[in-house]
XYZ file of C-alpha atoms in Angstrom:
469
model
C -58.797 12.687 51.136
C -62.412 12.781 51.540
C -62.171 14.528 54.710
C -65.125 16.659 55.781
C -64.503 20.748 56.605
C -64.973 21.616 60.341
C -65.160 25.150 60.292
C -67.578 28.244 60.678
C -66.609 30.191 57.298
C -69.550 30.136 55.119
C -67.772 30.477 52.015
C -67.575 26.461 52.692
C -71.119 25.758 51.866
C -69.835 26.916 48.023
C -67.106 24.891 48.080
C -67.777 21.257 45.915
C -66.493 19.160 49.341
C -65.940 15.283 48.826
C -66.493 15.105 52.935
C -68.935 18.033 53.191
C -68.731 21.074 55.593
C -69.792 20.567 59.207
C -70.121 24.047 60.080
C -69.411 23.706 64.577
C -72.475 25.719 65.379
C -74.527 22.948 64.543
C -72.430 20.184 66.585
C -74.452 18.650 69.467
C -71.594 19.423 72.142
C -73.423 18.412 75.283
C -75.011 15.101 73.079
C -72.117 12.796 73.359
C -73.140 9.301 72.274
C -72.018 5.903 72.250
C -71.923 3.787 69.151
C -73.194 0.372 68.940
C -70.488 -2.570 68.663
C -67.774 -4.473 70.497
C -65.761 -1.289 70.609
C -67.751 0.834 72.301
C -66.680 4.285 69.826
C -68.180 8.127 71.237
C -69.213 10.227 68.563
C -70.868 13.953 68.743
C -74.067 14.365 66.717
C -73.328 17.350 64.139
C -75.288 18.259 60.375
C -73.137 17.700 57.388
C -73.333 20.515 54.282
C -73.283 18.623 50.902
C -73.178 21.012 47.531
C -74.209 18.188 45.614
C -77.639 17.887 47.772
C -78.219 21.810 47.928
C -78.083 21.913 44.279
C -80.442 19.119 43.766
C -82.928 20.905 45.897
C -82.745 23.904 43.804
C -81.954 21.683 40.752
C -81.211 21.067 38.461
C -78.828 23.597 39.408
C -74.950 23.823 38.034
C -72.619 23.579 41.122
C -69.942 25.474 39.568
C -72.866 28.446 39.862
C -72.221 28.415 43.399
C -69.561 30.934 43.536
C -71.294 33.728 41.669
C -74.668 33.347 43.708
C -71.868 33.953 46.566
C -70.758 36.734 45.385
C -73.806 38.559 44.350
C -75.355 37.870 47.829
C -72.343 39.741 49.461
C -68.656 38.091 50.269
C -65.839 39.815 51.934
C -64.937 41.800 48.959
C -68.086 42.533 47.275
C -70.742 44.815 48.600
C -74.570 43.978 47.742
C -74.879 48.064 46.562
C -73.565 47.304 43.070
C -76.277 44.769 42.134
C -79.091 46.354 43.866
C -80.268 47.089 40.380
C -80.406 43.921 39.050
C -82.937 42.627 42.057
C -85.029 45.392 42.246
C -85.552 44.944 38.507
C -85.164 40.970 37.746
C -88.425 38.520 38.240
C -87.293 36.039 40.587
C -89.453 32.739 40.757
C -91.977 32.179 43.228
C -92.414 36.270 43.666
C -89.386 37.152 45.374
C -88.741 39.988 44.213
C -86.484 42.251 46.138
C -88.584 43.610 49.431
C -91.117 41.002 49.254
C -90.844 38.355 51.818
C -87.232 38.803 53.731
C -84.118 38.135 52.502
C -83.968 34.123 52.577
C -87.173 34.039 50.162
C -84.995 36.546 47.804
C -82.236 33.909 47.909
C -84.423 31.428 47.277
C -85.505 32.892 44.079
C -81.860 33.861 43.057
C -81.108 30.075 43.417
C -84.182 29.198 41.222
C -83.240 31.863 38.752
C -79.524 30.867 38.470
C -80.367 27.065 37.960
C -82.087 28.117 34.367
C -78.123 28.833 32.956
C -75.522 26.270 31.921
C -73.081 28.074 33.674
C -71.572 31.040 35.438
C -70.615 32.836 32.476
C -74.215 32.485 30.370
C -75.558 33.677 34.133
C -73.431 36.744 34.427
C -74.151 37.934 30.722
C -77.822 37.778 31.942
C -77.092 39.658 35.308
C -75.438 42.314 32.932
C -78.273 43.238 30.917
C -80.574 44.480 33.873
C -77.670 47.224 34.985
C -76.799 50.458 32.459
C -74.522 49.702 29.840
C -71.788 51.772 31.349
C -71.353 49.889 34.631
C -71.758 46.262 32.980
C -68.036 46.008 31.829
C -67.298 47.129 35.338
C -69.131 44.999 37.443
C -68.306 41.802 34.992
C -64.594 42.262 36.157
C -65.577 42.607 39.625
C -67.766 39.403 39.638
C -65.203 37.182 37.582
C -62.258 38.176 40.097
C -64.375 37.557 42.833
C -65.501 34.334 41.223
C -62.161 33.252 40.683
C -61.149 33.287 44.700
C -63.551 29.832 44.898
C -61.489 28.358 42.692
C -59.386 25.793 43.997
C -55.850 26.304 45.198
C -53.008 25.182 43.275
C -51.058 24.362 46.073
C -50.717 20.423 46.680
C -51.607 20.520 50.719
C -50.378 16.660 50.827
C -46.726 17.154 50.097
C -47.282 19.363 53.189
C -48.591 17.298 55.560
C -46.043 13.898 54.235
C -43.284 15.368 53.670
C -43.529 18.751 55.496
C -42.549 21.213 52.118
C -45.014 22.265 49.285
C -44.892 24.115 46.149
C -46.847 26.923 45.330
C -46.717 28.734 42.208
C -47.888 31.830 43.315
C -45.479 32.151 45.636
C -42.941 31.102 42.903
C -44.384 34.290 40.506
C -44.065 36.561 43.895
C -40.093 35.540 44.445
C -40.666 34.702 47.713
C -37.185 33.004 49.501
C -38.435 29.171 50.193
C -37.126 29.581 53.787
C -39.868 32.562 54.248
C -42.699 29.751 53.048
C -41.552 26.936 55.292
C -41.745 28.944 58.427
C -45.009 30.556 56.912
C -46.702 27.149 56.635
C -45.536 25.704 59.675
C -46.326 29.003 61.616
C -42.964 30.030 62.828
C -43.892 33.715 61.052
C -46.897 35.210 61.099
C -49.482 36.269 58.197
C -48.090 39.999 59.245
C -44.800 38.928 57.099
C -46.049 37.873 54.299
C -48.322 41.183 53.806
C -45.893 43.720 54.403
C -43.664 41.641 51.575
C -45.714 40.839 48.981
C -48.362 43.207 48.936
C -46.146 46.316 50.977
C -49.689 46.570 53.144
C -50.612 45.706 56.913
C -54.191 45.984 58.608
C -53.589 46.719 62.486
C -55.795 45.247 64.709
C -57.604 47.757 67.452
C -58.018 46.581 70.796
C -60.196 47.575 73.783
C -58.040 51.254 74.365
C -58.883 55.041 74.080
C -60.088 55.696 71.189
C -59.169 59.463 72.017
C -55.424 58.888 72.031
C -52.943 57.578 69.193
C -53.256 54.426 68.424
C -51.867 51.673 70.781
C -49.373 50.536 67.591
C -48.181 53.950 67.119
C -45.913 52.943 70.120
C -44.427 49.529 68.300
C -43.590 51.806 64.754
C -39.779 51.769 64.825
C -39.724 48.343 65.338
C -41.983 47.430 62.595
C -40.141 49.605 60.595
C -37.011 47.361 61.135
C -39.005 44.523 60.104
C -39.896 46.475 56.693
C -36.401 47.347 56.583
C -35.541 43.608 56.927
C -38.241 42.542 54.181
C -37.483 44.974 51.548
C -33.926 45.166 51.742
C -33.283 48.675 52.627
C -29.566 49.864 52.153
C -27.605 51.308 54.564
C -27.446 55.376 54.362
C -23.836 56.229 52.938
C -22.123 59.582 54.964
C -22.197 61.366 51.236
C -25.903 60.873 50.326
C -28.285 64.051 50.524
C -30.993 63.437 53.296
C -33.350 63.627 49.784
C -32.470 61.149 48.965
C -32.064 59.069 51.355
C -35.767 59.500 51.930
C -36.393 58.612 48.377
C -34.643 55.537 48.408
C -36.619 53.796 51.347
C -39.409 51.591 50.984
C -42.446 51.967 52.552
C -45.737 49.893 53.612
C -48.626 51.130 53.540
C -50.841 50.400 57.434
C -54.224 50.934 57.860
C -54.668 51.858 61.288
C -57.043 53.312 63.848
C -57.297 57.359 63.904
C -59.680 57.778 66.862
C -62.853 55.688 65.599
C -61.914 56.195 61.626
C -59.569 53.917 59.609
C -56.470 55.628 58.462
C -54.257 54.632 55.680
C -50.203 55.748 56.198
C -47.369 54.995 54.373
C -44.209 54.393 56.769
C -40.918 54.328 55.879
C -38.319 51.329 56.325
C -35.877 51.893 58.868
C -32.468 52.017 57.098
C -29.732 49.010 58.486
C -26.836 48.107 59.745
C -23.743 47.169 57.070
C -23.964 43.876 58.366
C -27.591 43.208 57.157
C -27.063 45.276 53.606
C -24.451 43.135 52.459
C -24.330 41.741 48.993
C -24.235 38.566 50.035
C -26.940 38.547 52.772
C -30.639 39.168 50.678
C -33.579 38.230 52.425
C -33.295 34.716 51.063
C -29.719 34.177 52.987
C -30.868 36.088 56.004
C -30.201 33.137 58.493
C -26.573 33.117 56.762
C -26.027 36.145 58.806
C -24.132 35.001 61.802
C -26.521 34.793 65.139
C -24.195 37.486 67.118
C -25.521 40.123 64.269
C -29.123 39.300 64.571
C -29.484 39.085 68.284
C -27.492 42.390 67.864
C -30.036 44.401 65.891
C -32.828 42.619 67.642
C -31.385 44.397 71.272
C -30.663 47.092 69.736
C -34.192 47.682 68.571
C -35.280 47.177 71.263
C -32.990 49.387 73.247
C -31.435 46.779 75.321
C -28.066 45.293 76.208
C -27.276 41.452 76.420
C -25.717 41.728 79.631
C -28.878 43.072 81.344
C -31.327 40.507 80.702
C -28.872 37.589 81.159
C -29.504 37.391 84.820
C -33.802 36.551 83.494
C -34.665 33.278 82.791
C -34.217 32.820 78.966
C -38.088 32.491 78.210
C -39.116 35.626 80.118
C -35.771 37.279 78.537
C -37.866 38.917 75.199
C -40.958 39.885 77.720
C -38.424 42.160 79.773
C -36.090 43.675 76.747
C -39.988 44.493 75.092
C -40.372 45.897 78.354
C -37.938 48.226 78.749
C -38.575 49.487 75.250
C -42.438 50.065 75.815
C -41.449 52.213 79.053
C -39.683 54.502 76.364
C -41.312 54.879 73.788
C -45.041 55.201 75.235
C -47.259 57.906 75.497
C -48.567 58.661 78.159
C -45.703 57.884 80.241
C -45.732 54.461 81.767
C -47.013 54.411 85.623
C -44.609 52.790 88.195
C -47.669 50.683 89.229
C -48.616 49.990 85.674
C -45.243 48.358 85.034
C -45.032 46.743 89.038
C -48.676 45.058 87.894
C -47.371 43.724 84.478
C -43.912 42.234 85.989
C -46.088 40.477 89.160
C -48.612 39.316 86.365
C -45.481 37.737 85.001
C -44.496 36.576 88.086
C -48.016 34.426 88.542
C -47.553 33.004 85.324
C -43.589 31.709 85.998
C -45.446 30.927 89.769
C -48.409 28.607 87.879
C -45.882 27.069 84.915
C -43.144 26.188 88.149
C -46.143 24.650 90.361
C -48.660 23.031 87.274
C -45.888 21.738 85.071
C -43.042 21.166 87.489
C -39.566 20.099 86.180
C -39.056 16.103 87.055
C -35.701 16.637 87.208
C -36.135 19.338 90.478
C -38.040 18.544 93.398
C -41.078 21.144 94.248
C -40.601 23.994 96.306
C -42.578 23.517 98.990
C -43.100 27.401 99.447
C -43.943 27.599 95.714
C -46.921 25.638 96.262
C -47.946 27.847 99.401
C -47.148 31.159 97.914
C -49.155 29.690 94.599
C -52.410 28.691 96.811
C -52.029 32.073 98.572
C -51.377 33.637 95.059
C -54.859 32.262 93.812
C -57.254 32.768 96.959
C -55.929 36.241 96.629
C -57.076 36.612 92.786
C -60.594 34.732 93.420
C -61.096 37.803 95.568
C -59.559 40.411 93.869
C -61.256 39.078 90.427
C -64.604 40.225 91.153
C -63.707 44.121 91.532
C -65.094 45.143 88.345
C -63.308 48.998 88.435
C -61.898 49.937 85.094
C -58.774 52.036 84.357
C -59.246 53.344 80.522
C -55.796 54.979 80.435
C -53.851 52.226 81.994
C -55.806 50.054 79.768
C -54.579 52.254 76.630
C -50.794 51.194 78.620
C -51.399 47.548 78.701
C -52.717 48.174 75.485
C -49.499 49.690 73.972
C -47.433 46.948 75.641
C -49.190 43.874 73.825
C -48.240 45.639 70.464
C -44.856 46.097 71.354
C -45.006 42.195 72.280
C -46.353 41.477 69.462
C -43.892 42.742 67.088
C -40.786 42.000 68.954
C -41.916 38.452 68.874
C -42.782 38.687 65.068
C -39.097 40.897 64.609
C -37.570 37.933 66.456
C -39.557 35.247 64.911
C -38.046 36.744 61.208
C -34.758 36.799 62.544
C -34.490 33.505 63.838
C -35.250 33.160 67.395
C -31.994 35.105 68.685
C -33.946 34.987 72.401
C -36.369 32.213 72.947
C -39.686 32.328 72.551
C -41.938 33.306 74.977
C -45.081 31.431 75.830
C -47.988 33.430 74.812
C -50.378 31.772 76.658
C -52.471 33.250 79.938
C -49.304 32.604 82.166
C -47.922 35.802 80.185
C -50.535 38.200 80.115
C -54.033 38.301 81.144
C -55.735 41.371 80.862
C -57.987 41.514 83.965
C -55.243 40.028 86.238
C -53.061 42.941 85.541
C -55.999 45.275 86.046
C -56.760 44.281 89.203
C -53.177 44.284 90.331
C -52.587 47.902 88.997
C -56.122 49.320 90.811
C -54.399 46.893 94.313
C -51.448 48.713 94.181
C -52.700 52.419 94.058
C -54.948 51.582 97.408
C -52.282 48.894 98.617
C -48.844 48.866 97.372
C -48.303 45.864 99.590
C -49.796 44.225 97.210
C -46.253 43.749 95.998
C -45.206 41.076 98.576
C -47.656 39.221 97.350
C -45.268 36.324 96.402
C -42.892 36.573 99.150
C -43.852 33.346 100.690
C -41.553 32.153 97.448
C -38.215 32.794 97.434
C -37.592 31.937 93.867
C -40.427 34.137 92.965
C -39.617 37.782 94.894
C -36.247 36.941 93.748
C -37.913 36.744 89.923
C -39.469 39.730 90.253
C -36.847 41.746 91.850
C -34.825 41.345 89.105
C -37.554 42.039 86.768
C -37.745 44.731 88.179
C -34.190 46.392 89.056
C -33.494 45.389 84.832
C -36.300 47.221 83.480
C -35.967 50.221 86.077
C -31.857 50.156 85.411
C-alpha cells in the first residue's frame, strides 16, 4: 500500500519499505505545524528511513545484503561472539578494523566490504573462509536461518484488514483450528496461546517482586496447566489406569521462568479434564461446540469458585473477584487481610471513576458519587506522594496480576463464559494499592473511604463478604 512503518524496531531499517520506516524517536512531537493551503492540514515533522538511499550511500550496495549485515552485527537470535573471528581478521575499508575507531566506523567498513558481492550468498562464502573449517558449516546454517526471518511473510495482511480473515500457510503446516487464528489476529487470545500450542514453550515475564521467593507465576500454575490441558487435548484419567501412566500420557510445556535472579527452564504437566471436554467430538477445533454451561463450569471450577457467589458482583468485576478468591488460596505467603481490603477498595476507585467519568445516559448521576469521587481523589493526591515501599506485599500484588492474567487468558480460550474485565488503570494500579495497604496498617479507617457513596460501600461490601465467604 505504500504505507510508511511507524515503529521503533530496528530490524525495519533492513526491511526494502515502499513508504520507508519512520522510526518515533525521531518525530518532532512538540513541532506541530501547519501546512500551507485552503485547508489548513497539521502535520508533525519526523525523518523517513529509505533502504534504497542507505544502499546508495554505501553503493553500489545489493539491498537484499541487508539482512546478513543484520545479522552479523547482532539480532535477537544471533550473538556477535561467533563472528568475532572474522573482524578481528578481515580488512575492512577505510581501516576499520575491529578496535580501531568505535563500533559505527566498524559498521561502516562492513557496509563497504559487503557492497563488493553480488549477493548474500557469494558474501557469506567469503565470511566463511576467515573462521576454521570446522565451525564454517555451522555458522553458514546459523546465518541462512537467521537470514531467512527478513524475508517477507507469506501471509496476505489485506484480506485481513477487507475482509477481516487471512490465510497463512504456516499456520496451515502447524494444524492450527481456523477459529484459534481469527481470535489470534484480532486479539481476542493472546501470543501466550499460540506458544504453548505450537511450539509446547512459554517465557514468563518477571515483575518488580522478591527475587528471594518463588516466582510470582508459581501461584497461577494449575490454572495454566488447564489451559495446556485445553490446548493439547489431554484425556481424562480412566479409574483402571496405573498412576504411571497416567503421568506418561500428559503433555507438558516447557516455561522458562524466574529462579531467584537465574532463568529456569521446567517442564509442567497438563492438568488432566473433565469427560465433557475429552470427548470425541469436542477437539480443540470444536471447542466453542461445547455447550457454555460446561465451560463457565471448568472455568469456576479452576478457579475455585461457585456461580452463585459472584452473581450478586457486577458482571465486569465478576472474573476480578472469582481470580480473587483463588489467589487468597493458593499464595504463598499467605495473603494479608489489608493486602486484599487495599486491592478490593482499589477496585472500588476504579468502578467509582468509570460510574462518575463515563456515566450511563440512561441513569441520572449520583450526586454522592460525584462527592465521594472528589473526596476519593483529594485523598490520593495526598496519599500519592508517600513514597514507603512494602517488598512482600509487593511480591502479593505481584502474585495476584499473574493469576489475572491467566484467568483472563483461560477465559479468553474458552469463550468469554464471564465478561471481560477492563484492564485498564480503573482495575489495578500498582502504587494506588500500595498506598492503600501502608493507610490501612496505620489507619484502618481508611476503609470508609467511599462511604459518602452508597452504591460504592455497598460494592465493596460485597466484594468483600464473597471473597472472605
Amino acid at each position: 500500500w505504500g504505507c510508511p512503518v511507524l515503529s521503533l524496531d530496528s530490524d525495519f531499517f533492513v526491511f526494502d519499505l515502499a513508504g520507508g520506516y519512520c522510526p518515533l524517536s525521531h518525530f518532532q512531537w512538540q513541532s506541530v505545524r501547519g501546512a500551507a493551503g485552503p485547508q489548513g492540514c497539521c502535520y508533525v515533522p519526523a525523518r523517513c528511513f529509505s533502504a534504497e538511499r542507505f544502499c546508495g550511500h554505501f553503493g553500489p550496495l545489493s539491498k537484499a545484503l541487508l539482512p546478513l549485515f543484520a545479522v552479523m552485527n547482532g539480532n535477537d537470535f544471533i550473538g556477535l561472539e561467533a563472528l568475532e573471528a572474522f573482524f578481528s581478521k578481515v580488512r575492512l575499508p577505510r581501516g576499520c578494523a575491529a578496535g580501531r575507531g568505535g563500533k559505527h566506523l566498524r559498521l561502516q567498513g562492513l557496509l563497504k566490504w559487503l557492497a563488493q558481492f553480488a549477493g548474500p550468498a557469494e558474501a557469506v562464502d567469503n565470511v566463511l573462509k576467515y573462521l576454521k573449517k570446522h565451525q564454517r558449516e555451522e555458522i553458514r546454517e546459523l546465518l541462512c536461518t537467521s537470514m531467512e526471518d527478513y524475508a517477507p511473510s507469506d501471509v496476505h495482511l489485506e484480506d485481513f484488514f477487507q475482509n477481516g480473515s487471512y490465510e497463512c500457510e504456516a499456520a496451515k503446516k502447524a494444524d492450527v483450528p481456523q477459529w484459534v487464528l481469527d481470535a489470534l489476529a484480532k486479539g481476542k487470545l493472546a501470543p501466550f496461546v499460540i506458544n504453548a500450542l505450537i511450539l509446547r514453550s512459554t517465557f514468563l515475564r518477571v515483575q518488580v517482586e522478591n527475587m528471594q521467593r518463588p516466582s510470582a507465576h508459581s501461584t497461577a500454575l494449575p490454572i495454566r496447566q488447564v489451559i495446556y490441558g485445553l490446548l493439547l487435548r489431554v484425556s481424562h484419567d480412566t479409574e483402571d489406569a496405573s498412576p504411571s501412566k497416567q503421568t506418561n500420557e500428559l503433555p507438558t510445556v516447557c516455561e522458562f521462568d524466574r529462579c531467584q535472579k537465574t532463568l529456569r527452564k521446567t517442564f509442567v504437566q497438563a492438568a488432566s479434564l473433565p469427560p465433557d471436554f475429552c470427548d470425541d467430538r469436542f477437539p480443540l477445533d470444536k471447542l466453542m461446540e461445547v455447550p457454555m454451561s460446561c465451560r463457565q463450569m471448568l472455568l469456576l471450577e479452576t478457579l475455585g469458585v461457585k456461580m452463585s457467589f459472584i452473581e450478586p458482583i457486577p458482571s465486569h468485576l465478576q472474573l476480578p473477584a472469582a481470580v480473587t478468591c483463588y489467589w487468597i488460596r493458593y499464595s504463598e505467603p499467605k495473603v494479608k487481610l489489608n493486602q486484599l481490603k487495599a486491592l478490593l477498595l482499589m477496585i472500588v476507585s476504579g468502578e467509582l471513576q468509570r460510574i462518575t467519568d463515563d456515566p450511563d445516559p440512561t441513569v441520572l448521576p449520583a450526586e454522592d458519587d460525584s462527592i465521594a469521587y472528589n473526596e476519593f481523589l483529594q485523598w490520593k493526591e495526598k496519599k500519592l506522594q508517600n513514597n514507603d515501599f512494602d517488598l512482600d506485599a509487593a511480591h502479593s500484588f505481584c502474585q495476584w496480576q499473574c493469576c489475572l492474567q491467566m484467568g483472563l487468558y483461560l477465559n479468553q480460550l474458552l469463550g468469554t463464559p464471564l465478561s471481560e474485565p477492563d484492564l485498564s488503570s480503573r482495575l489495578y494500579t500498582g502504587t494506588l494499592v500500595h498506598r492503600l495497604y501502608q493507610e490501612l496498617k496505620s489507619a484502618p479507617s481508611v476503609e470508609n473511604l467511599f462511604t459518602l457513596s452508597s452504591k460504592m460501600a455497598q460494592l465493596f461490601l460485597i466484594l468483600l463478604n464473597t471473597v472472605e465467604s
